[in-house]
Structures are given as C-alpha cells and as structure tokens.
PDB file of C-alpha atoms and ligand atoms in Angstrom:
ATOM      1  CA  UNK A   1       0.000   0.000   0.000  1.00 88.00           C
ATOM      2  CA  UNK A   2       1.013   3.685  -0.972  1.00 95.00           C
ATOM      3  CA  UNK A   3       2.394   5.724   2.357  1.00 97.00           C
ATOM      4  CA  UNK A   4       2.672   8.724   3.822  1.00 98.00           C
ATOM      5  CA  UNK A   5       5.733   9.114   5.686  1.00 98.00           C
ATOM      6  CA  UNK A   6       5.769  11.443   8.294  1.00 98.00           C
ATOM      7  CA  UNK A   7      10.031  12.725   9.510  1.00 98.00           C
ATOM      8  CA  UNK A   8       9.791  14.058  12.559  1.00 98.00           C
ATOM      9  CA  UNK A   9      11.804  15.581  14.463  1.00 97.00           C
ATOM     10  CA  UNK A  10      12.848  19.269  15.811  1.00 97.00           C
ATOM     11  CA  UNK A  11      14.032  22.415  13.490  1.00 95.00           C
ATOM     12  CA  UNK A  12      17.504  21.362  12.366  1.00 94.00           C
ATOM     13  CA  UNK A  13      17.191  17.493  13.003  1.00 96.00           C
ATOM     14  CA  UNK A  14      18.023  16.986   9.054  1.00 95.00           C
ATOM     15  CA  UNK A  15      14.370  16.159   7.906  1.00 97.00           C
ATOM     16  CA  UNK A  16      14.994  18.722   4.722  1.00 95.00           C
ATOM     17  CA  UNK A  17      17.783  16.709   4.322  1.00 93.00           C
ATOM     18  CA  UNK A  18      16.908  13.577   4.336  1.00 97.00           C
ATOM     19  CA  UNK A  19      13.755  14.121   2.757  1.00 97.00           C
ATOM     20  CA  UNK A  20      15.482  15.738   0.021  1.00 95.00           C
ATOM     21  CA  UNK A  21      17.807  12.669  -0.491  1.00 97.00           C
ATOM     22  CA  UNK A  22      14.591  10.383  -0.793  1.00 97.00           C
ATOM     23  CA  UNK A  23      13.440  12.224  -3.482  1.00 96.00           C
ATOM     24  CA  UNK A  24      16.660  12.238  -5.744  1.00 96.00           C
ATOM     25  CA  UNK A  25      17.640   8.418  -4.862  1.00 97.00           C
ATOM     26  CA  UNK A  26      14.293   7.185  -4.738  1.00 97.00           C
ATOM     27  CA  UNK A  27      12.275   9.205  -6.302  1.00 96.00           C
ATOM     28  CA  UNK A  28       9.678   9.644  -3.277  1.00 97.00           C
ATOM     29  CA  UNK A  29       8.152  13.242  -3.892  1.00 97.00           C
ATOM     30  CA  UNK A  30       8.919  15.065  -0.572  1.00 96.00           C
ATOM     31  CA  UNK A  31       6.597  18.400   0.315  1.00 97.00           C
ATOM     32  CA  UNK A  32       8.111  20.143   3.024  1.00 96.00           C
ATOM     33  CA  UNK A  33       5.355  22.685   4.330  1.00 97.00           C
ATOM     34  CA  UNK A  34       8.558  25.059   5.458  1.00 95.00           C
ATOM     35  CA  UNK A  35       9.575  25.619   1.602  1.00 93.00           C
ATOM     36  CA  UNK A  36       5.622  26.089   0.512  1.00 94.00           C
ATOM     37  CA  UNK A  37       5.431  28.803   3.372  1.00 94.00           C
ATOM     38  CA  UNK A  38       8.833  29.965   2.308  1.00 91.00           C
ATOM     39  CA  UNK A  39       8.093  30.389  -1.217  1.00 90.00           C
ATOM     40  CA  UNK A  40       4.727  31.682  -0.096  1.00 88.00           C
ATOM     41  CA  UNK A  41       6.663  35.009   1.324  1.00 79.00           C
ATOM     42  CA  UNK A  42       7.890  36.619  -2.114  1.00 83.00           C
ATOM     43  CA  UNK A  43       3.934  37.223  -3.160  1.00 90.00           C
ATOM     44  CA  UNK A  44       2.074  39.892  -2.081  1.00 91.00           C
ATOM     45  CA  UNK A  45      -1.106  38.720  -0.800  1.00 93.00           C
ATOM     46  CA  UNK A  46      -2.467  39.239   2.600  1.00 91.00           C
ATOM     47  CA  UNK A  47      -2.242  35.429   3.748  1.00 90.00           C
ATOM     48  CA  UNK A  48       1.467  35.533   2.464  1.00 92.00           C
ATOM     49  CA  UNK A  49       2.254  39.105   4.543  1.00 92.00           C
ATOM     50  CA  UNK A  50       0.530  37.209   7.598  1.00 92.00           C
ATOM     51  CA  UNK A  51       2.751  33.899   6.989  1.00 93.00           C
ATOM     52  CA  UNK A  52       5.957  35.690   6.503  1.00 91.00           C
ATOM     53  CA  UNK A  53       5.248  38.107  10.173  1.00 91.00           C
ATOM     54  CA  UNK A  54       4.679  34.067  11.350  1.00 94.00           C
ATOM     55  CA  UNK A  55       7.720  32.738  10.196  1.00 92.00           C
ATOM     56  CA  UNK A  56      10.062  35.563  11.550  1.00 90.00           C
ATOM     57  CA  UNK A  57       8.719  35.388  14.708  1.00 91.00           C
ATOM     58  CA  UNK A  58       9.409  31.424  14.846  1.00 91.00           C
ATOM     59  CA  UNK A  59       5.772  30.499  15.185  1.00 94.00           C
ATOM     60  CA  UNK A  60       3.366  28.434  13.941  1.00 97.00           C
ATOM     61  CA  UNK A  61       1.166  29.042  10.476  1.00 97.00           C
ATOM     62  CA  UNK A  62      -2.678  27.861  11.670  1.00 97.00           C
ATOM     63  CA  UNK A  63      -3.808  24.650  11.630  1.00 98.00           C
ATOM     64  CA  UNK A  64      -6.391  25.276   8.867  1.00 96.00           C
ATOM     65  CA  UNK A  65      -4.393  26.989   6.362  1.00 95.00           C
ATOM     66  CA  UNK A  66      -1.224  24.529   6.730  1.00 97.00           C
ATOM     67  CA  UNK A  67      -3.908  21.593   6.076  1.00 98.00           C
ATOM     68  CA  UNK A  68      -5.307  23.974   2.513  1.00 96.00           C
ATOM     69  CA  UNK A  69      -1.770  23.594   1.422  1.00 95.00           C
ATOM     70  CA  UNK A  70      -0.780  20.072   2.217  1.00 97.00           C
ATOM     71  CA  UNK A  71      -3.989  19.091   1.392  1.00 96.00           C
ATOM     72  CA  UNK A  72      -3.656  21.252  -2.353  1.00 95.00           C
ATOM     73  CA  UNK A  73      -0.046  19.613  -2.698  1.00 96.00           C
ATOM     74  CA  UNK A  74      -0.730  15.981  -2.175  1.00 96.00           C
ATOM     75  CA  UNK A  75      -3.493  15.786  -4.834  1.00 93.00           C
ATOM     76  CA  UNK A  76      -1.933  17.535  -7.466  1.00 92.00           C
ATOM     77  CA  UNK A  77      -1.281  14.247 -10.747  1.00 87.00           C
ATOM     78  CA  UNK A  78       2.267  14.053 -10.222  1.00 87.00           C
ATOM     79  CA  UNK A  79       1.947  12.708  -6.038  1.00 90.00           C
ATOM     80  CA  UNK A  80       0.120   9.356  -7.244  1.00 87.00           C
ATOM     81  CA  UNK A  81       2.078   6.764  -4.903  1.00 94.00           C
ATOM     82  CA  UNK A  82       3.711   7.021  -1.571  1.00 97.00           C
ATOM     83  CA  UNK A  83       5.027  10.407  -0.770  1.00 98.00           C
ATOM     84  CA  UNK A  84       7.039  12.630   1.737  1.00 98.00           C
ATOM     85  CA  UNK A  85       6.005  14.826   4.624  1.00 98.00           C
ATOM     86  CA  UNK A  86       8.664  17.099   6.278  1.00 97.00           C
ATOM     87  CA  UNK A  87       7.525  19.787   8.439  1.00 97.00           C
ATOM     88  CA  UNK A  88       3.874  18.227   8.745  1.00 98.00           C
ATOM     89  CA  UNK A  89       2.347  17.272  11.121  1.00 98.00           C
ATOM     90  CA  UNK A  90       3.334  19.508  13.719  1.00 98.00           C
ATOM     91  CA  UNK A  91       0.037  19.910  16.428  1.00 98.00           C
ATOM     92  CA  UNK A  92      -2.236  17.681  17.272  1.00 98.00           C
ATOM     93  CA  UNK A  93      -4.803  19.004  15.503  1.00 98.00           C
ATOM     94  CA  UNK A  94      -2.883  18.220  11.769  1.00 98.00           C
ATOM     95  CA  UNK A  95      -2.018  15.013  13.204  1.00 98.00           C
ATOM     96  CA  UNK A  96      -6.022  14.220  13.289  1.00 98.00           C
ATOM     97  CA  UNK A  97      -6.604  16.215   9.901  1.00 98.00           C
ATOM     98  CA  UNK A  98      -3.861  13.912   8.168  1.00 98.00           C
ATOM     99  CA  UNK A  99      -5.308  10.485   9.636  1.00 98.00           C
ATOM    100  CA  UNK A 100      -8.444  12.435   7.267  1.00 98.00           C
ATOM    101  CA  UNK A 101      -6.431  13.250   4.258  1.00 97.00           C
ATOM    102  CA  UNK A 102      -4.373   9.815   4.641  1.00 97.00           C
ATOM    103  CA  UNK A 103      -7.959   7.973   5.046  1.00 97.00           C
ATOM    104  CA  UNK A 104      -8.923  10.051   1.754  1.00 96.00           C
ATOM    105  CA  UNK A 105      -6.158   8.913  -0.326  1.00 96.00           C
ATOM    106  CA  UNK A 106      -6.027   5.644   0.473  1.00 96.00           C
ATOM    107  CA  UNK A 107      -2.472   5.722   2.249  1.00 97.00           C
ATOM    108  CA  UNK A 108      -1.049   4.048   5.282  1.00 97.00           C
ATOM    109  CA  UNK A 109       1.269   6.749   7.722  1.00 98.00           C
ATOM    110  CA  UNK A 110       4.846   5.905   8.626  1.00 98.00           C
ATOM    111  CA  UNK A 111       6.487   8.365  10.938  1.00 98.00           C
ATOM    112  CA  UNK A 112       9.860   8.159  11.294  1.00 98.00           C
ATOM    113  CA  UNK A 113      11.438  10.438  13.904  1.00 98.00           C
ATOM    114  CA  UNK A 114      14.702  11.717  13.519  1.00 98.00           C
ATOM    115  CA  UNK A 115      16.770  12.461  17.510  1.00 97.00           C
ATOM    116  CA  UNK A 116      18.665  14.735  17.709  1.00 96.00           C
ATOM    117  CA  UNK A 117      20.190  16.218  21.339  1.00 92.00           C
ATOM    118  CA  UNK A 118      18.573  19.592  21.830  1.00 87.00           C
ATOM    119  CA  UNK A 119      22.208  21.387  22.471  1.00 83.00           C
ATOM    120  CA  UNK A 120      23.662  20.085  18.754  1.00 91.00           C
ATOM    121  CA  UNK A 121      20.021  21.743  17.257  1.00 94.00           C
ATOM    122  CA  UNK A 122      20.690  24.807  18.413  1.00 89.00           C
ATOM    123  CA  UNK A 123      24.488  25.399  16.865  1.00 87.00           C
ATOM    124  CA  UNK A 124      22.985  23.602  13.702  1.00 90.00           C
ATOM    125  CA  UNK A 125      20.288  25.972  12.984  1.00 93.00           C
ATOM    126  CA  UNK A 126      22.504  29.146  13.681  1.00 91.00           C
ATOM    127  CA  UNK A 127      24.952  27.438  11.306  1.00 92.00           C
ATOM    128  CA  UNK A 128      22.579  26.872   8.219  1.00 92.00           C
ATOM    129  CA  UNK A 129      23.101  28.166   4.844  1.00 95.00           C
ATOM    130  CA  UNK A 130      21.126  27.308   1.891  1.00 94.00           C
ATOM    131  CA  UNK A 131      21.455  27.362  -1.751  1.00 95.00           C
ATOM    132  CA  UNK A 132      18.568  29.939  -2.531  1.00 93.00           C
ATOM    133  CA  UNK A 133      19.172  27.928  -6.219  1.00 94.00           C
ATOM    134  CA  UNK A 134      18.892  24.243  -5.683  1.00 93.00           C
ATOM    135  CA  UNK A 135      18.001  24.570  -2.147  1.00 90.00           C
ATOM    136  CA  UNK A 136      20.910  22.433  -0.923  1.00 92.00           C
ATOM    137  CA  UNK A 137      21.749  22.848   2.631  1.00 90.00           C
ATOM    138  CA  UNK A 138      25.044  23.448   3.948  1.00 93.00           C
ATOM    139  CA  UNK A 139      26.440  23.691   8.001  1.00 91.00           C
ATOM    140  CA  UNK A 140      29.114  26.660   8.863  1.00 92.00           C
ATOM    141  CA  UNK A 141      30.411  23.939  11.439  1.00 86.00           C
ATOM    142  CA  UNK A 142      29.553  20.493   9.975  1.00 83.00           C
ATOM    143  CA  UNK A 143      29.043  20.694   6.020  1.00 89.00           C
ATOM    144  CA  UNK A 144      30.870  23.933   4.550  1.00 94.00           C
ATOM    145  CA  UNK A 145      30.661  24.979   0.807  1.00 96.00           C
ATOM    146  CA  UNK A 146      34.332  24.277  -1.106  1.00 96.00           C
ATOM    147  CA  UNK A 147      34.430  27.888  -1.558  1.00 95.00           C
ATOM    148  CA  UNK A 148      33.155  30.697   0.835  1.00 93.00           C
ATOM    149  CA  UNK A 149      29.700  30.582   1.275  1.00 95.00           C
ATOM    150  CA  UNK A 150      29.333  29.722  -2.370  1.00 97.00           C
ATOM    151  CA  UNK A 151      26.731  26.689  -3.353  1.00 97.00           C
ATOM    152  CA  UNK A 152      30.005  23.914  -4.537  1.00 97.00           C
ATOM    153  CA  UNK A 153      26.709  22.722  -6.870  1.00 96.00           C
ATOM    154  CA  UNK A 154      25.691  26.173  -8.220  1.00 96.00           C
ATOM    155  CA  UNK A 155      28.317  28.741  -9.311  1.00 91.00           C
ATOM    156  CA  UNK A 156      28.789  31.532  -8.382  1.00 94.00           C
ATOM    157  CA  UNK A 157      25.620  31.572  -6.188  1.00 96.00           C
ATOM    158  CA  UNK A 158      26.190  33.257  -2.202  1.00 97.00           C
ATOM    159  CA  UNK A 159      24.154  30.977   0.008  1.00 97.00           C
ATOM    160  CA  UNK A 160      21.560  32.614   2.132  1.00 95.00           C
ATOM    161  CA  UNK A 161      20.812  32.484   5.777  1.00 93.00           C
ATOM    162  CA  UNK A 162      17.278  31.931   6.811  1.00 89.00           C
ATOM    163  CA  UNK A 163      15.755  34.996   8.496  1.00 88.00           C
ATOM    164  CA  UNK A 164      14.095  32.793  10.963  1.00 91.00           C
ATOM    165  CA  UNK A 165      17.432  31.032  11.674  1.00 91.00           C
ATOM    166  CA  UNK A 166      18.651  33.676  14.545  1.00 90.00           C
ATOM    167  CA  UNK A 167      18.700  33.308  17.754  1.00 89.00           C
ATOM    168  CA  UNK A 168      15.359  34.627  19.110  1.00 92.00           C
ATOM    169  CA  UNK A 169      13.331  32.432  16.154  1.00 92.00           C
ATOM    170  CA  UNK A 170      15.326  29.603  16.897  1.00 93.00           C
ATOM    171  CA  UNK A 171      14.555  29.263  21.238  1.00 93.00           C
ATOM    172  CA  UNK A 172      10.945  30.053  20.183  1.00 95.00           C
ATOM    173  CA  UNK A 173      11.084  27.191  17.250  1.00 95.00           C
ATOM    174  CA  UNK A 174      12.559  24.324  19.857  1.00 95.00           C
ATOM    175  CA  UNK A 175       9.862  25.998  22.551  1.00 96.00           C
ATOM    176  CA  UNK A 176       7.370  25.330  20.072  1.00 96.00           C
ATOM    177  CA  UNK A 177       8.282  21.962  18.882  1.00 97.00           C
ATOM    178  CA  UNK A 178       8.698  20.408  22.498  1.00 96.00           C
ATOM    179  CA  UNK A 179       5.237  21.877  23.628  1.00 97.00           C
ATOM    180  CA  UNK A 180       3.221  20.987  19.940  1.00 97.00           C
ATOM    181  CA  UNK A 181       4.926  18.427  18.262  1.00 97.00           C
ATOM    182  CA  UNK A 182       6.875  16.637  20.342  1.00 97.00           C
ATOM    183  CA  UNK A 183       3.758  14.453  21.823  1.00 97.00           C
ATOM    184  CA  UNK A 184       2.796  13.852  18.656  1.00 98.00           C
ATOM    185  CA  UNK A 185       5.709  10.862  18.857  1.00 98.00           C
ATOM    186  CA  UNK A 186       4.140   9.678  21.385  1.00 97.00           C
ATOM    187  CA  UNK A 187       0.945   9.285  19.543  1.00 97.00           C
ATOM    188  CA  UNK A 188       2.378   7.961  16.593  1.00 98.00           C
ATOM    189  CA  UNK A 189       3.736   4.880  18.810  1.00 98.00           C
ATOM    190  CA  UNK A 190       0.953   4.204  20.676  1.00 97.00           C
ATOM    191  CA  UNK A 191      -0.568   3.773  16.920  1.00 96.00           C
ATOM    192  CA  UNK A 192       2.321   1.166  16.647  1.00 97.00           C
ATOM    193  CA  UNK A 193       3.301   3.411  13.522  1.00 98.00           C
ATOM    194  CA  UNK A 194       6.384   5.071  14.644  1.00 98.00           C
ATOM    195  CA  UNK A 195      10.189   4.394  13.966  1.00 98.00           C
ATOM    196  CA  UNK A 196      13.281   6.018  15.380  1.00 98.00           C
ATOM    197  CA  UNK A 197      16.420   6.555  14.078  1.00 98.00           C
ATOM    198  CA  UNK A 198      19.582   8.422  15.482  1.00 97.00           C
ATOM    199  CA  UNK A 199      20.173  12.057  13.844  1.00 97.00           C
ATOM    200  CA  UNK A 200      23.993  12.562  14.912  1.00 94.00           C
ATOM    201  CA  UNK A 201      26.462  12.017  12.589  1.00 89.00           C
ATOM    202  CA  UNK A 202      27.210  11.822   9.032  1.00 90.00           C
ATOM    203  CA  UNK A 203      24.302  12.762   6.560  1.00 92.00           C
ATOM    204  CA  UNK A 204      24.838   9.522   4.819  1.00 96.00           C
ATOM    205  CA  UNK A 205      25.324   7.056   7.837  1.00 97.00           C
ATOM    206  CA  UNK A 206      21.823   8.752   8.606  1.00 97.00           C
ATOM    207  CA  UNK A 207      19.976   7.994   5.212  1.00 98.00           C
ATOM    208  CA  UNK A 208      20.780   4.312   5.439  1.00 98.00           C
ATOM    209  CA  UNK A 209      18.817   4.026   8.860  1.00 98.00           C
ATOM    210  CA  UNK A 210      16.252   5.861   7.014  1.00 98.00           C
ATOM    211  CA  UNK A 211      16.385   3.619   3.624  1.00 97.00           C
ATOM    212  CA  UNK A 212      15.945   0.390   5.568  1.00 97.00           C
ATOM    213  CA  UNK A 213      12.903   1.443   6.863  1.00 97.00           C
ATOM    214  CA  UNK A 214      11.444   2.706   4.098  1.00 95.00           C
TER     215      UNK A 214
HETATM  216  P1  AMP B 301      10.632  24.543   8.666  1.00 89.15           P
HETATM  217  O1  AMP B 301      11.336  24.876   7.408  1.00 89.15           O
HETATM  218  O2  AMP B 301       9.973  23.196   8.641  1.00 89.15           O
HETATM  219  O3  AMP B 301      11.486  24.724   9.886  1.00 89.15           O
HETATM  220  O4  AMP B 301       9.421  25.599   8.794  1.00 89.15           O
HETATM  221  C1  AMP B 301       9.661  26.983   8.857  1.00 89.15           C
HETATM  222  C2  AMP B 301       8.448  27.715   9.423  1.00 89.15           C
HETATM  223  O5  AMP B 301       7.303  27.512   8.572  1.00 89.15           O
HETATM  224  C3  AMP B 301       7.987  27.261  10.797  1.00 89.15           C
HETATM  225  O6  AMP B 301       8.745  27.850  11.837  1.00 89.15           O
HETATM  226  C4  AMP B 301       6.536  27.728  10.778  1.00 89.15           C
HETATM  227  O7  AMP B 301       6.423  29.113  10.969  1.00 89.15           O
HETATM  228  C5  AMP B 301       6.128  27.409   9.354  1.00 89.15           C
HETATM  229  N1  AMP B 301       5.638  26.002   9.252  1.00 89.15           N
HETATM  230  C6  AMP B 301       6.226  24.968   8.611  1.00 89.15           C
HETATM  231  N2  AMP B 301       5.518  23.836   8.721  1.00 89.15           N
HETATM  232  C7  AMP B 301       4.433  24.155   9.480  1.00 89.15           C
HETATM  233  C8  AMP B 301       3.334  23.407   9.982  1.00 89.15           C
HETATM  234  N3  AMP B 301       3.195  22.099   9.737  1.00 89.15           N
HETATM  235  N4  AMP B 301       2.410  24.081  10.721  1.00 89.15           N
HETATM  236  C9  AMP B 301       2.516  25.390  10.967  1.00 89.15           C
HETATM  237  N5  AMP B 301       3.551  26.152  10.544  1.00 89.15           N
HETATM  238  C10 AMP B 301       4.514  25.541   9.810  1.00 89.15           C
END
C-alpha cells in the first residue's frame, strides 16, 4: 500500500535533508510545508504578509491553512504513490486532519522520527546556509561549501541564511516543537506506527537508517 511518511523531528534534526535525499535516490516526492510557506513570502497577498510576520517570529502558520496547502499539494497528478512529509504534522490538531487526508487517499502513515540532542540543534540551525538555487543545505560547522559561502553545486551563487534562523526564532522554534509536536511521537507509537532513528552524525550514515525502513 502507498504511504505517507511522516520525519519528525525538531528544526535542524536533518528532515529537509533527508527528505530531500529520498526524493533524488528514490524518487519519493517530498513536500516540506517550510519551503511552501517559504516560497509563499515573495507574493504579495495578505495570507502571504501574515505567513511571513509568522515565520520571523518562529511560530506556527494555523492549523487550517497549513492543512489547505498540504492538502492542495498531495493531490496535485504528479503525487500518485507514496510520498514525503517534512515539516507536517506539527500539532495535534494536523495530526487528526492527516489520519483524514491519509484515510482520503487511500495511504497508510509511517512516521519516522529523527533524535537529535537539543544542544547540537541549536548550533545547527545558527549554522545553516542554503542554496537559494537548488536549495541544498550546507552547516558553517559540519558541512561547509568548497568555496566561501558559495553553493560547490551552483556557481557563483552566495548561500543565504534563513531569516528565521537567529537566535530569538530559533529558542521560540525548539519551545514550540517540544510543547506541539513533540507528543505527537508519542501518539504515533501508541498507533504502533512510529520508527526512530539516530540524527547525529554523518548525513549519509543517517539515510541508510532511514532507507531500511522505508
Ligand atoms: P521549517 O522549514 O519546517 O522549519 O518551517 C519553517 C516555518 O514555517 C515554521 O517555523 C513555521 O512558521 C512554518 N511552518 C512549517 N511547517 C508548518 C506546519 N506544519 N504548521 C505550521 N507552521 C509551519
């Protein structure tokens, strides 16, 4: 049967990440509700005004407008087998609206949860650059680009730092995800749907706990 799988895990576990490198080796469409909201900013529309104040400030988007979107997203012709969710759920209110959607389409949810120690989050977020390009992701500490804050994949391209990657954003993001989303784990396993696999490390030693399970 098709699935929905769910990475969770705090802001700067590696979900992007690994989500991203399910969709290139395996061809698993991955919809990250961050990059929607993201790409939502640059329009001028009241909603996206509202979503970009949101975003700075390191909260959450509602409930109801995050499910418009994934909901939109997931039925579009080109998501017709098992897909990926990073960023979503995050509440326990879009957990109950995805059981819905997953009901809808037929699909079976996996979460996988990605742990990471809260005090190696923290120096990863600050550290983040990303390829405003090809949207790869790159570490100050862990993953530098060959040349100074240059994509190595894109040249000539300066990487950019995520506004909601400073300080202040990032205590009220890991506030936020311990309060909202963390319990959602715990619902997930009482479902007897959730797996676990250790976020430290090497990006790669990472993605071959995660391509065992799926
Ligand atoms: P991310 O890239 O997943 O860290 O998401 C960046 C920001 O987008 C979050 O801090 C929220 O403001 C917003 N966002 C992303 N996913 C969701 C979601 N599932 N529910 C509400 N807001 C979200």
């Amino acid at each position: 049967m098709d699935k929905i799988i769910v990475l969770i895990g705090a802001p700067g576990a590696g979900k992007g990440t690994q989500a991203r490198l399910l969709q290139e080796r395996k061809g698993i469409p991955q919809i990250s509700t961050g990059d929607i909201f993201r790409e939502m900013k640059t329009l001028d529309t009241p909603l996206a005004k509202e979503v970009q104040q949101i975003m700075a400030s390191g909260k959450l988007v509602s409930d109801n407008v995050t499910y418009r979107i994934v909901r939109d997203r997931t039925s579009r012709s080109d998501i017709n087998g098992t897909y990926v969710l990073d960023g979503y759920p995050r509440t326990a209110i879009q957990a109950e609206q995805l059981e819905e959607l997953a009901r809808e389409q037929g699909k079976d949810i996996q979460a996988i949860e990605i742990d990471v120690p809260r005090d190696e989050l923290f120096r990863r977020l600050t550290g983040r650059r990303t390829c405003p390009v090809c949207g790869e992701i790159y570490n100050i500490y862990s993953k530098p680009t060959k040349s100074d804050n240059v994509c190595d994949l894109q040249p000539d391209t300066q990487l950019s730092h995520r506004s909601d990657d400073n300080e202040e954003s990032v205590r009220t993001r890991l506030e936020t995800y311990e309060t909202s989303t963390a319990p959602l784990i715990e619902y997930f396993d009482r479902t007897g749907r959730l797996e676990k696999i250790d976020g430290t490390g090497e990006v790669e030693d990472i993605y071959k706990q995660l391509e065992t399970l799926v």
